[in-house]
Coordinates of C-alpha atoms in Angstrom, one line a residue:
Chain A
M1 CA -79.5 34.7 -33.2
V2 CA -77.6 31.7 -34.4
N3 CA -76.5 29.0 -32.2
P4 CA -73.1 28.7 -32.4
K5 CA -73.0 24.8 -31.6
T6 CA -74.9 24.3 -35.0
P7 CA -72.4 25.0 -37.8
S8 CA -73.7 25.7 -41.3
Q9 CA -71.5 26.5 -44.3
N10 CA -71.8 30.4 -44.4
S11 CA -72.2 31.1 -40.3
P12 CA -70.8 33.9 -38.9
H13 CA -69.2 31.7 -35.5
L14 CA -66.7 30.3 -38.0
P15 CA -63.9 33.3 -37.9
R16 CA -64.6 33.0 -33.8
K17 CA -63.4 29.2 -33.9
K18 CA -60.5 29.9 -36.1
M19 CA -59.5 33.0 -33.7
E20 CA -59.7 30.4 -30.7
E21 CA -57.5 28.0 -32.5
D22 CA -55.0 30.3 -33.6
R23 CA -55.1 31.7 -29.8
V24 CA -54.4 28.2 -28.6
L25 CA -52.0 27.8 -31.5
S26 CA -49.6 30.7 -30.7
S27 CA -50.0 30.0 -26.8
V28 CA -48.4 26.4 -27.7
H29 CA -46.0 27.8 -30.0
S30 CA -44.8 30.3 -27.4
T31 CA -44.4 27.7 -24.8
V32 CA -42.4 25.2 -27.1
F33 CA -40.5 27.8 -28.9
K34 CA -40.2 30.1 -25.6
E35 CA -37.9 33.0 -26.6
S36 CA -34.2 32.1 -25.7
E37 CA -31.4 34.0 -24.5
S38 CA -28.8 34.0 -27.2
L39 CA -25.6 31.8 -26.2
E40 CA -23.6 33.4 -29.2
G41 CA -20.2 34.5 -27.9
K42 CA -21.2 33.3 -24.0
C43 CA -20.7 29.3 -24.7
D44 CA -18.6 27.5 -27.0
K45 CA -20.3 25.6 -29.7
I46 CA -20.5 22.0 -29.6
E47 CA -18.6 20.8 -32.3
G48 CA -17.1 17.1 -32.8
Y49 CA -13.8 16.3 -34.8
D50 CA -14.4 16.0 -38.6
F51 CA -12.6 12.9 -40.1
N52 CA -12.5 14.3 -43.2
Q53 CA -9.7 16.2 -42.5
G54 CA -7.8 12.9 -41.7
V55 CA -6.8 11.0 -38.6
N56 CA -5.1 14.0 -36.8
Y57 CA -4.5 13.2 -33.2
P58 CA -3.9 16.4 -31.9
K59 CA -6.8 17.7 -33.8
L60 CA -8.8 15.1 -32.2
L61 CA -8.0 15.4 -28.5
R62 CA -8.5 19.3 -29.0
S63 CA -11.9 18.6 -30.4
M64 CA -12.6 16.9 -27.1
L65 CA -13.2 20.3 -25.6
T66 CA -16.5 20.9 -27.7
T67 CA -17.8 17.3 -28.1
G68 CA -19.4 17.6 -24.9
F69 CA -20.0 15.5 -21.6
Q70 CA -16.9 13.7 -20.4
A71 CA -14.7 14.6 -23.3
S72 CA -15.4 18.0 -22.7
N73 CA -14.5 17.6 -19.2
L74 CA -10.9 16.1 -20.0
G75 CA -10.6 18.8 -22.6
E76 CA -11.0 21.4 -19.6
A77 CA -9.0 19.1 -17.4
I78 CA -6.1 19.2 -20.3
D79 CA -6.9 23.3 -19.6
V80 CA -6.2 23.4 -16.2
V81 CA -3.0 21.1 -16.6
N82 CA -1.5 23.6 -18.4
Q83 CA -2.5 26.2 -16.7
M84 CA -0.8 24.4 -13.7
L85 CA 2.7 24.1 -16.0
D86 CA 2.2 27.8 -17.1
W87 CA 1.7 29.5 -14.3
R88 CA 4.9 31.3 -12.7
L89 CA 5.4 33.9 -9.8
A90 CA 5.9 36.5 -12.3
D91 CA 2.3 36.2 -13.8
E92 CA 1.1 37.5 -10.3
T93 CA 1.5 41.2 -10.6
T94 CA 0.4 42.1 -7.2
V95 CA 3.4 42.0 -4.9
P96 CA 3.3 41.9 -1.3
E97 CA 5.0 44.8 0.6
D98 CA 6.3 42.2 3.2
C99 CA 8.3 39.7 0.9
S100 CA 11.8 39.4 0.7
E101 CA 14.0 41.0 -1.8
E102 CA 14.3 37.8 -3.4
E103 CA 10.6 37.1 -4.3
K104 CA 10.7 40.9 -5.8
D105 CA 13.7 40.3 -8.1
P106 CA 11.6 39.4 -11.6
S107 CA 14.0 36.8 -12.8
Y108 CA 13.5 34.7 -9.6
R109 CA 9.7 35.4 -9.9
E110 CA 9.9 33.9 -13.7
S111 CA 11.7 30.8 -12.1
V112 CA 8.6 30.0 -9.6
K113 CA 6.5 27.1 -10.8
C114 CA 3.5 25.4 -9.6
K115 CA 4.0 22.6 -7.0
I116 CA 2.2 19.5 -8.3
F117 CA 1.2 16.4 -6.2
L118 CA 0.3 13.5 -8.0
G119 CA -1.9 10.7 -6.6
F120 CA -3.2 7.5 -7.9
T121 CA -4.5 4.2 -6.9
S122 CA -2.6 1.0 -7.1
N123 CA -5.1 -0.8 -9.7
L124 CA -3.5 2.0 -12.0
V125 CA 0.3 0.8 -11.4
S126 CA -1.1 -2.4 -12.2
S127 CA -2.3 -1.1 -15.6
G128 CA -0.4 0.5 -18.4
V129 CA -0.8 3.7 -16.6
R130 CA 2.3 2.9 -14.4
D131 CA 4.4 4.1 -17.7
T132 CA 3.2 7.1 -17.9
I133 CA 3.7 8.0 -14.3
R134 CA 7.0 6.7 -14.8
Y135 CA 7.4 9.0 -18.0
L136 CA 6.4 12.1 -15.4
V137 CA 8.8 11.4 -12.8
Q138 CA 11.9 10.4 -14.7
H139 CA 11.4 14.0 -16.0
H140 CA 10.9 15.5 -12.7
M141 CA 7.5 16.9 -13.8
V142 CA 5.7 16.2 -10.7
D143 CA 6.7 17.3 -7.2
V144 CA 5.6 15.1 -4.7
I145 CA 3.9 11.9 -4.9
V146 CA 1.0 10.0 -2.7
T147 CA -0.3 6.2 -3.6
T148 CA -1.7 3.0 -1.8
T149 CA 0.9 0.0 -0.7
G150 CA -0.3 -1.7 -3.9
G151 CA 0.6 1.4 -6.2
V152 CA 4.5 0.8 -4.8
E153 CA 4.8 -2.9 -4.8
E154 CA 3.2 -3.3 -8.4
D155 CA 5.7 -1.1 -9.8
L156 CA 8.5 -2.8 -8.4
I157 CA 7.1 -6.3 -8.9
K158 CA 6.7 -5.3 -12.7
C159 CA 10.8 -5.2 -12.7
L160 CA 11.0 -8.6 -11.3
A161 CA 8.1 -10.4 -13.2
P162 CA 5.1 -9.2 -15.5
T163 CA 1.5 -8.7 -15.6
F164 CA -0.4 -10.3 -18.1
K165 CA -3.9 -9.1 -19.4
G166 CA -6.9 -11.4 -18.2
D167 CA -10.6 -10.9 -18.7
F168 CA -13.0 -9.8 -16.1
S169 CA -15.0 -13.0 -16.5
L170 CA -12.2 -15.5 -15.9
P171 CA -13.9 -17.3 -12.7
G172 CA -12.1 -16.9 -9.5
A173 CA -11.9 -20.8 -7.9
Y174 CA -10.4 -21.7 -11.3
L175 CA -7.7 -18.9 -10.8
R176 CA -7.2 -19.6 -7.4
S177 CA -6.3 -23.0 -8.3
K178 CA -3.9 -22.2 -11.1
G179 CA -2.2 -19.7 -8.6
L180 CA -3.4 -16.7 -10.4
N181 CA -4.6 -13.1 -8.8
R182 CA -7.0 -11.3 -10.9
I183 CA -6.8 -7.4 -10.8
G184 CA -10.0 -6.5 -12.7
N185 CA -9.2 -8.0 -16.2
L186 CA -5.3 -8.3 -15.5
L187 CA -3.6 -11.6 -14.0
V188 CA -0.8 -11.5 -11.5
P189 CA 0.8 -15.3 -10.9
N190 CA 1.4 -15.7 -7.4
D191 CA 5.1 -16.5 -8.4
N192 CA 5.8 -12.8 -8.9
Y193 CA 4.8 -12.3 -5.2
C194 CA 6.9 -15.2 -4.2
K195 CA 9.8 -13.4 -6.2
F196 CA 9.0 -9.9 -4.5
E197 CA 9.2 -11.4 -1.3
D198 CA 12.9 -13.0 -2.0
W199 CA 13.8 -9.7 -3.2
I200 CA 12.6 -7.6 -0.4
I201 CA 13.4 -9.4 2.7
P202 CA 17.0 -9.4 2.4
I203 CA 16.6 -5.6 2.1
F204 CA 14.3 -5.3 5.2
D205 CA 17.3 -7.2 7.2
Q206 CA 19.8 -4.5 5.8
M207 CA 17.5 -2.1 7.0
L208 CA 17.0 -3.5 10.3
K209 CA 20.6 -3.6 10.8
E210 CA 21.4 -0.1 9.8
Q211 CA 18.4 1.0 12.2
K212 CA 20.5 -0.5 15.0
E213 CA 23.8 0.2 14.4
E214 CA 23.4 3.4 12.6
N215 CA 20.1 4.9 14.6
V216 CA 18.1 5.3 11.3
L217 CA 14.9 6.1 11.8
W218 CA 13.0 4.7 8.9
T219 CA 9.6 6.4 7.6
P220 CA 7.4 5.0 4.7
S221 CA 9.0 7.5 2.6
K222 CA 12.4 6.6 3.4
L223 CA 11.8 3.1 3.1
L224 CA 10.4 3.6 -0.6
A225 CA 13.2 6.0 -1.7
R226 CA 15.5 3.0 -0.8
L227 CA 13.2 0.4 -2.7
G228 CA 13.7 2.8 -5.6
K229 CA 17.5 2.8 -4.8
E230 CA 17.6 -1.1 -4.9
I231 CA 15.3 -1.9 -7.9
N232 CA 17.8 0.1 -9.8
N233 CA 15.4 -0.4 -13.1
E234 CA 14.6 2.3 -15.4
S235 CA 10.8 1.0 -15.9
S236 CA 10.3 1.5 -12.0
Y237 CA 8.9 5.2 -11.2
L238 CA 9.8 4.3 -8.0
Y239 CA 13.4 4.2 -9.2
W240 CA 12.9 7.5 -10.7
A241 CA 11.4 9.2 -7.7
Y242 CA 14.7 8.2 -5.7
K243 CA 16.6 9.7 -8.5
M244 CA 14.9 12.7 -8.8
N245 CA 14.5 13.2 -5.2
I246 CA 10.8 13.1 -5.2
P247 CA 9.0 11.9 -2.1
V248 CA 6.7 9.2 -2.5
F249 CA 4.3 9.3 0.7
C250 CA 2.3 5.9 1.6
P251 CA 0.7 6.2 4.6
G252 CA -1.2 3.5 4.7
L253 CA 2.1 0.9 4.1
T254 CA 1.0 -2.0 5.9
D255 CA -1.8 -2.4 3.7
G256 CA -0.7 -4.4 0.6
S257 CA 2.0 -7.5 -0.1
L258 CA 4.7 -5.1 1.4
G259 CA 2.9 -5.1 4.7
D260 CA 2.6 -8.8 4.6
M261 CA 6.3 -8.8 4.2
L262 CA 7.0 -6.6 7.2
Y263 CA 4.6 -9.0 9.0
F264 CA 6.4 -11.8 8.2
H265 CA 9.9 -10.0 8.4
S266 CA 8.9 -9.4 12.3
F267 CA 8.6 -13.1 13.1
R268 CA 11.9 -13.8 11.6
T269 CA 14.2 -10.6 13.1
S270 CA 11.6 -8.5 14.9
G271 CA 12.4 -5.1 15.7
L272 CA 12.2 -2.6 12.4
V273 CA 10.3 0.5 13.1
I274 CA 8.7 2.2 10.4
D275 CA 7.5 5.8 11.8
V276 CA 4.7 7.6 10.2
V277 CA 4.7 11.1 12.3
Q278 CA 7.9 12.1 10.8
D279 CA 6.2 11.6 7.3
I280 CA 3.1 13.5 7.9
R281 CA 5.4 16.1 9.2
A282 CA 6.9 16.0 5.7
M283 CA 3.9 15.9 3.4
N284 CA 1.9 18.3 5.6
G285 CA 5.1 20.8 5.3
E286 CA 5.4 20.1 1.2
A287 CA 2.1 21.9 1.0
V288 CA 2.9 24.5 3.8
H289 CA 5.9 25.5 2.7
A290 CA 5.0 25.7 -1.0
T291 CA 4.7 29.2 -0.8
P292 CA 5.2 31.5 -2.8
R293 CA 4.4 28.8 -5.4
K294 CA 0.9 27.8 -6.2
T295 CA -0.2 24.2 -5.7
G296 CA -2.3 22.0 -8.0
M297 CA -3.4 18.4 -7.6
I298 CA -3.5 15.9 -10.1
I299 CA -5.5 12.8 -8.5
L300 CA -6.3 9.5 -10.4
G301 CA -9.1 7.4 -8.6
G302 CA -10.0 8.1 -4.8
G303 CA -9.4 6.8 -1.4
L304 CA -6.1 7.0 0.5
P305 CA -4.0 9.1 -2.3
K306 CA -7.6 11.7 -3.0
H307 CA -7.8 12.6 0.8
H308 CA -4.3 12.9 1.7
I309 CA -3.4 15.0 -1.0
C310 CA -6.4 17.3 -0.3
N311 CA -5.8 17.3 3.4
A312 CA -2.4 18.6 3.2
N313 CA -3.3 21.1 0.6
M314 CA -5.8 22.3 3.5
M315 CA -3.0 23.2 5.5
R316 CA -2.1 26.2 3.3
N317 CA -5.8 26.9 2.9
G318 CA -6.3 25.2 -0.6
A319 CA -4.8 24.2 -3.8
D320 CA -4.7 26.7 -6.7
Y321 CA -5.6 24.2 -9.4
A322 CA -7.5 20.7 -8.7
V323 CA -7.7 17.5 -11.5
F324 CA -9.9 14.7 -10.0
I325 CA -10.0 11.5 -12.9
N326 CA -12.5 9.1 -11.3
T327 CA -15.6 7.0 -11.4
G328 CA -16.9 7.5 -8.0
Q329 CA -20.1 9.1 -7.4
E330 CA -21.0 11.5 -4.6
F331 CA -24.4 10.0 -3.6
D332 CA -23.6 8.1 -1.1
G333 CA -21.4 11.0 0.5
S334 CA -17.7 9.1 -0.1
D335 CA -14.9 11.2 0.0
S336 CA -14.0 9.2 -3.2
G337 CA -17.0 10.4 -5.2
A338 CA -16.8 14.0 -3.9
R339 CA -16.4 16.9 -6.3
P340 CA -14.0 19.1 -6.1
D341 CA -16.5 21.5 -4.8
E342 CA -16.8 19.9 -1.6
A343 CA -13.4 19.9 -1.2
V344 CA -13.5 23.6 -1.2
S345 CA -16.2 23.5 1.7
W346 CA -13.5 22.0 3.8
G347 CA -10.6 24.6 2.5
K348 CA -8.8 21.8 0.7
I349 CA -9.4 23.8 -2.5
R350 CA -9.4 27.3 -2.7
G351 CA -12.7 29.0 -3.4
S352 CA -10.8 31.0 -6.7
A353 CA -9.0 27.6 -7.7
K354 CA -9.4 26.2 -11.4
T355 CA -11.0 22.4 -10.8
V356 CA -12.4 19.8 -12.9
K357 CA -13.3 16.3 -12.5
V358 CA -13.4 13.9 -15.3
Y359 CA -15.7 10.8 -14.8
C360 CA -13.5 8.6 -16.6
D361 CA -11.8 5.5 -15.8
A362 CA -8.1 7.0 -15.9
T363 CA -6.9 4.2 -18.1
I364 CA -8.6 6.2 -20.8
A365 CA -8.4 9.6 -19.8
F366 CA -4.6 9.8 -18.2
P367 CA -2.6 8.9 -21.0
L368 CA -4.5 11.6 -23.2
L369 CA -4.1 14.3 -20.6
V370 CA -0.8 13.9 -20.5
A371 CA 0.0 13.5 -24.4
E372 CA -1.8 17.0 -24.7
T373 CA 0.0 18.5 -21.5
F374 CA 3.1 17.5 -20.2
A375 CA 4.6 15.4 -22.9
S376 CA 3.5 18.1 -25.8
K377 CA 5.2 20.6 -23.5
R378 CA 8.5 18.6 -23.2
T379 CA 8.4 17.7 -26.9
K380 CA 8.0 21.5 -28.0
P381 CA 11.3 23.1 -29.0
Chain B
M1 CA 46.0 -22.2 7.3
S2 CA 49.3 -24.3 8.1
D3 CA 48.6 -25.7 11.8
E4 CA 44.9 -26.7 12.2
E5 CA 44.4 -26.6 16.1
H6 CA 42.2 -29.9 16.9
H7 CA 39.6 -29.0 19.4
F8 CA 37.7 -31.5 21.5
E9 CA 34.6 -31.0 23.0
S10 CA 34.4 -32.3 26.0
S11 CA 30.6 -33.5 26.2
D12 CA 27.8 -33.9 23.9
A13 CA 30.5 -34.8 21.2
G14 CA 28.9 -35.7 17.9
A15 CA 25.6 -35.3 19.1
S16 CA 23.9 -31.9 18.2
K17 CA 21.3 -30.3 20.3
T18 CA 19.0 -30.0 17.5
Y19 CA 18.4 -31.1 13.7
P20 CA 17.0 -29.3 10.6
Q21 CA 13.4 -30.1 9.5
Q22 CA 11.1 -29.1 6.7
A23 CA 8.5 -26.3 8.2
G24 CA 6.1 -28.1 6.3
N25 CA 6.7 -31.3 8.0
I26 CA 6.6 -30.3 11.2
R27 CA 3.1 -31.4 13.1
K28 CA 1.2 -30.6 16.1
G29 CA 2.9 -32.2 18.9
G30 CA 5.9 -32.2 17.5
Y31 CA 8.9 -30.3 18.8
I32 CA 10.8 -26.7 17.4
V33 CA 13.1 -24.2 18.4
I34 CA 11.7 -20.5 18.3
K35 CA 13.7 -17.8 19.3
G36 CA 16.2 -20.0 20.8
R37 CA 13.9 -21.9 22.7
P38 CA 13.0 -25.6 22.8
C39 CA 9.0 -25.7 22.2
K40 CA 6.4 -28.2 21.7
V41 CA 4.1 -27.3 18.6
V42 CA 0.3 -26.9 19.9
E43 CA -1.1 -25.1 16.4
V44 CA 0.1 -25.2 13.0
S45 CA -2.0 -23.4 10.1
T46 CA -0.4 -23.1 6.3
S47 CA -1.5 -20.3 4.4
K48 CA -1.1 -21.1 0.6
T49 CA 1.3 -19.4 -1.4
G50 CA -0.4 -16.1 -2.5
K51 CA -0.2 -12.2 -2.5
H52 CA 1.8 -12.7 0.6
G53 CA 4.8 -14.6 -1.0
H54 CA 5.6 -18.5 -0.4
A55 CA 3.2 -20.9 1.3
K56 CA 3.8 -20.4 5.0
C57 CA 3.7 -22.1 8.5
H58 CA 2.0 -20.6 11.4
F59 CA 3.3 -21.9 14.6
V60 CA 2.3 -21.4 18.3
A61 CA 3.8 -23.7 20.5
I62 CA 4.9 -23.7 24.3
D63 CA 8.4 -23.4 25.5
I64 CA 8.9 -26.8 27.5
F65 CA 10.8 -25.7 29.9
T66 CA 9.1 -22.2 31.0
S67 CA 5.3 -22.8 29.5
K68 CA 5.6 -19.5 27.6
K69 CA 3.6 -19.2 24.4
L70 CA 5.7 -18.4 21.4
E71 CA 5.0 -18.0 17.8
D72 CA 6.6 -18.2 14.4
I73 CA 6.1 -17.8 10.6
V74 CA 8.2 -19.7 8.2
P75 CA 7.9 -20.2 4.7
S76 CA 6.9 -24.4 4.4
S77 CA 10.0 -25.1 2.1
H78 CA 12.6 -23.6 4.7
N79 CA 14.0 -25.6 7.3
C80 CA 13.8 -25.2 11.2
D81 CA 15.8 -26.7 13.8
V82 CA 14.2 -29.1 15.7
P83 CA 15.3 -29.7 19.4
H84 CA 16.5 -33.5 20.6
V85 CA 14.4 -33.8 23.3
N86 CA 15.3 -36.7 25.8
R87 CA 13.4 -38.1 28.9
V88 CA 15.3 -40.3 31.5
D89 CA 14.2 -41.4 34.5
Y90 CA 16.0 -41.5 37.6
Q91 CA 15.9 -42.6 41.1
L92 CA 15.2 -39.9 44.0
I93 CA 18.4 -40.2 46.6
D94 CA 18.0 -36.6 48.2
I95 CA 16.7 -33.3 48.5
S96 CA 19.6 -31.1 49.5
E97 CA 19.1 -27.9 51.4
D98 CA 20.3 -25.4 48.6
G99 CA 17.8 -26.5 46.0
F100 CA 19.4 -29.5 44.4
V101 CA 18.3 -32.8 44.1
S102 CA 20.5 -36.2 44.2
L103 CA 19.6 -38.7 42.0
L104 CA 20.8 -42.2 41.3
T105 CA 22.2 -43.1 37.6
D106 CA 21.6 -46.2 36.0
N107 CA 25.4 -47.1 35.7
G108 CA 24.9 -46.1 39.6
S109 CA 26.7 -42.8 40.0
T110 CA 24.7 -39.8 41.3
K111 CA 23.6 -37.0 39.2
D112 CA 23.3 -33.6 41.8
D113 CA 23.1 -30.9 39.5
L114 CA 19.4 -30.8 38.5
K115 CA 17.7 -28.0 40.4
L116 CA 14.2 -28.5 41.9
P117 CA 11.0 -28.0 39.5
T118 CA 9.7 -24.9 39.8
D119 CA 6.2 -26.0 38.7
E120 CA 4.3 -25.9 42.4
A121 CA 2.2 -28.7 42.0
L122 CA 5.3 -30.9 41.3
L123 CA 7.9 -29.4 44.1
T124 CA 5.2 -29.7 46.7
Q125 CA 4.6 -33.7 45.7
L126 CA 8.2 -33.9 45.4
K127 CA 8.6 -32.6 48.9
S128 CA 6.0 -34.3 50.7
G129 CA 6.4 -37.7 49.3
F130 CA 10.3 -37.6 50.1
E131 CA 9.1 -36.9 53.9
E132 CA 7.2 -39.7 53.9
G133 CA 10.0 -41.9 52.6
K134 CA 8.3 -43.0 49.7
D135 CA 10.6 -44.2 47.0
I136 CA 10.3 -41.8 43.9
V137 CA 11.2 -41.9 40.3
V138 CA 11.6 -38.4 38.7
S139 CA 11.3 -38.0 34.9
V140 CA 13.9 -35.3 33.7
M141 CA 13.2 -33.5 30.4
S142 CA 16.4 -32.3 28.8
A143 CA 17.0 -30.5 25.4
M144 CA 19.4 -28.0 24.1
G145 CA 21.8 -27.9 27.1
E146 CA 19.0 -27.3 29.4
E147 CA 17.3 -29.7 31.6
Q148 CA 13.8 -30.0 34.3
M149 CA 12.0 -32.4 36.3
C150 CA 8.9 -32.9 34.2
A151 CA 7.1 -35.8 36.3
L152 CA 7.4 -37.7 38.9
K153 CA 6.1 -41.6 40.4
E154 CA 5.8 -43.1 43.5
V155 CA 7.1 -46.4 43.2
S156 CA 6.0 -49.3 46.0
P157 CA 9.0 -50.5 47.7
K158 CA 10.0 -53.9 46.6

């Protein structure tokens, strides 16, 4: 018997070793190259934009859908918003037996569109996204707006004096000594807020007068409509919201410079009352009474605007469309970072809804989204 | 308007009750008018110009007659009203039954329109001192048309 451990040129065990190697090799091969399910026809292929066709911006934006990662999420968000804009009640083929005659009328059904809630945080109004928002409001492309106090005053202040581009790295103490306030890499001079104070205090005086003499009970949304009327400046989204009768809700009205002004005004001439109860009726009413319209939410950033809009939609068993654009993360359990699916668990978004979250700074994502949705639909014949 | 009637004010002609002063110049211990009341300032803090607008002075003050605490916030460049506060000493002549005191003025006439003080301690000291036949000099503080006894001292008879 030949010892297998002592190889020699023409030993009979060489074929066995080769068989062993072959077996190992084929096992490794099948692990690494595990036979895969074919995705052909089931998933989109990844393909980026080819600059050989020149710099074609609409095509470039459309290529995002197949580029992957957040570009794909933005592409999907664009799709969802276009669905929001395209939907008509006539698309719903099942007509409930108990609906009114009017609701059965085909031409009426063609006219009923999705109700769109737009929410955004104040930093975005300090940025140039304010002008994108103004465009949407100017052309009545959204139905309800929810924002924070800063989201209102930054828009008004820009009509009185501009915001400037600075840098994230500018030192705080130095800026303070120069009377400059930093918002990220933007700068707002103190003087702008002084101008705001000089502008708004007489308006509060007048509002207090109307409260006392004409029994007007002011709410945040009524106040904001009045401020939109008073600013009377086409660069302001608040002005257009007033003109287009689009309500702007700001339940946290005291948390900002506007709140400071209310505080000071109360020392000079006290008594101005602002009722938040009326406004929550109105806001939730926007959602509850939206039916038979579908509702869609476009929310930039987190915080109060995000939750307030989702909560209102909970009152109608959930929104039908939702697009979140923010940089929040869910690991800390915050509402700001929560994905649309978390809202589904609350009934704030329907299980059947079309939703997307784009993890991106809205200063990049939102103008691009509007270009491919609201703006391109408006400019098409 | 052709015929202008000239109105002559009876008292206080030419002497106004308050004068304007820039809020930034009013210090602790000074006087200020808040909600129409003459007050003595116990605290001033200034917040610099910022998101809340112009620089502002926050005053906490005590009404000199009612001792109530009042506060106000005024832009530091604005003018506030400062009351003229006077203190005059009078010799006590009599305490009447209906709650007024009779005082001897500098020029020998009597002043009978001052009410008894509301402050308990001062009132007790006044009444007991008067009943004991002591010579009492009272300090009367006046501002904005209101006056009140604010202190008294017993003087030894000459």
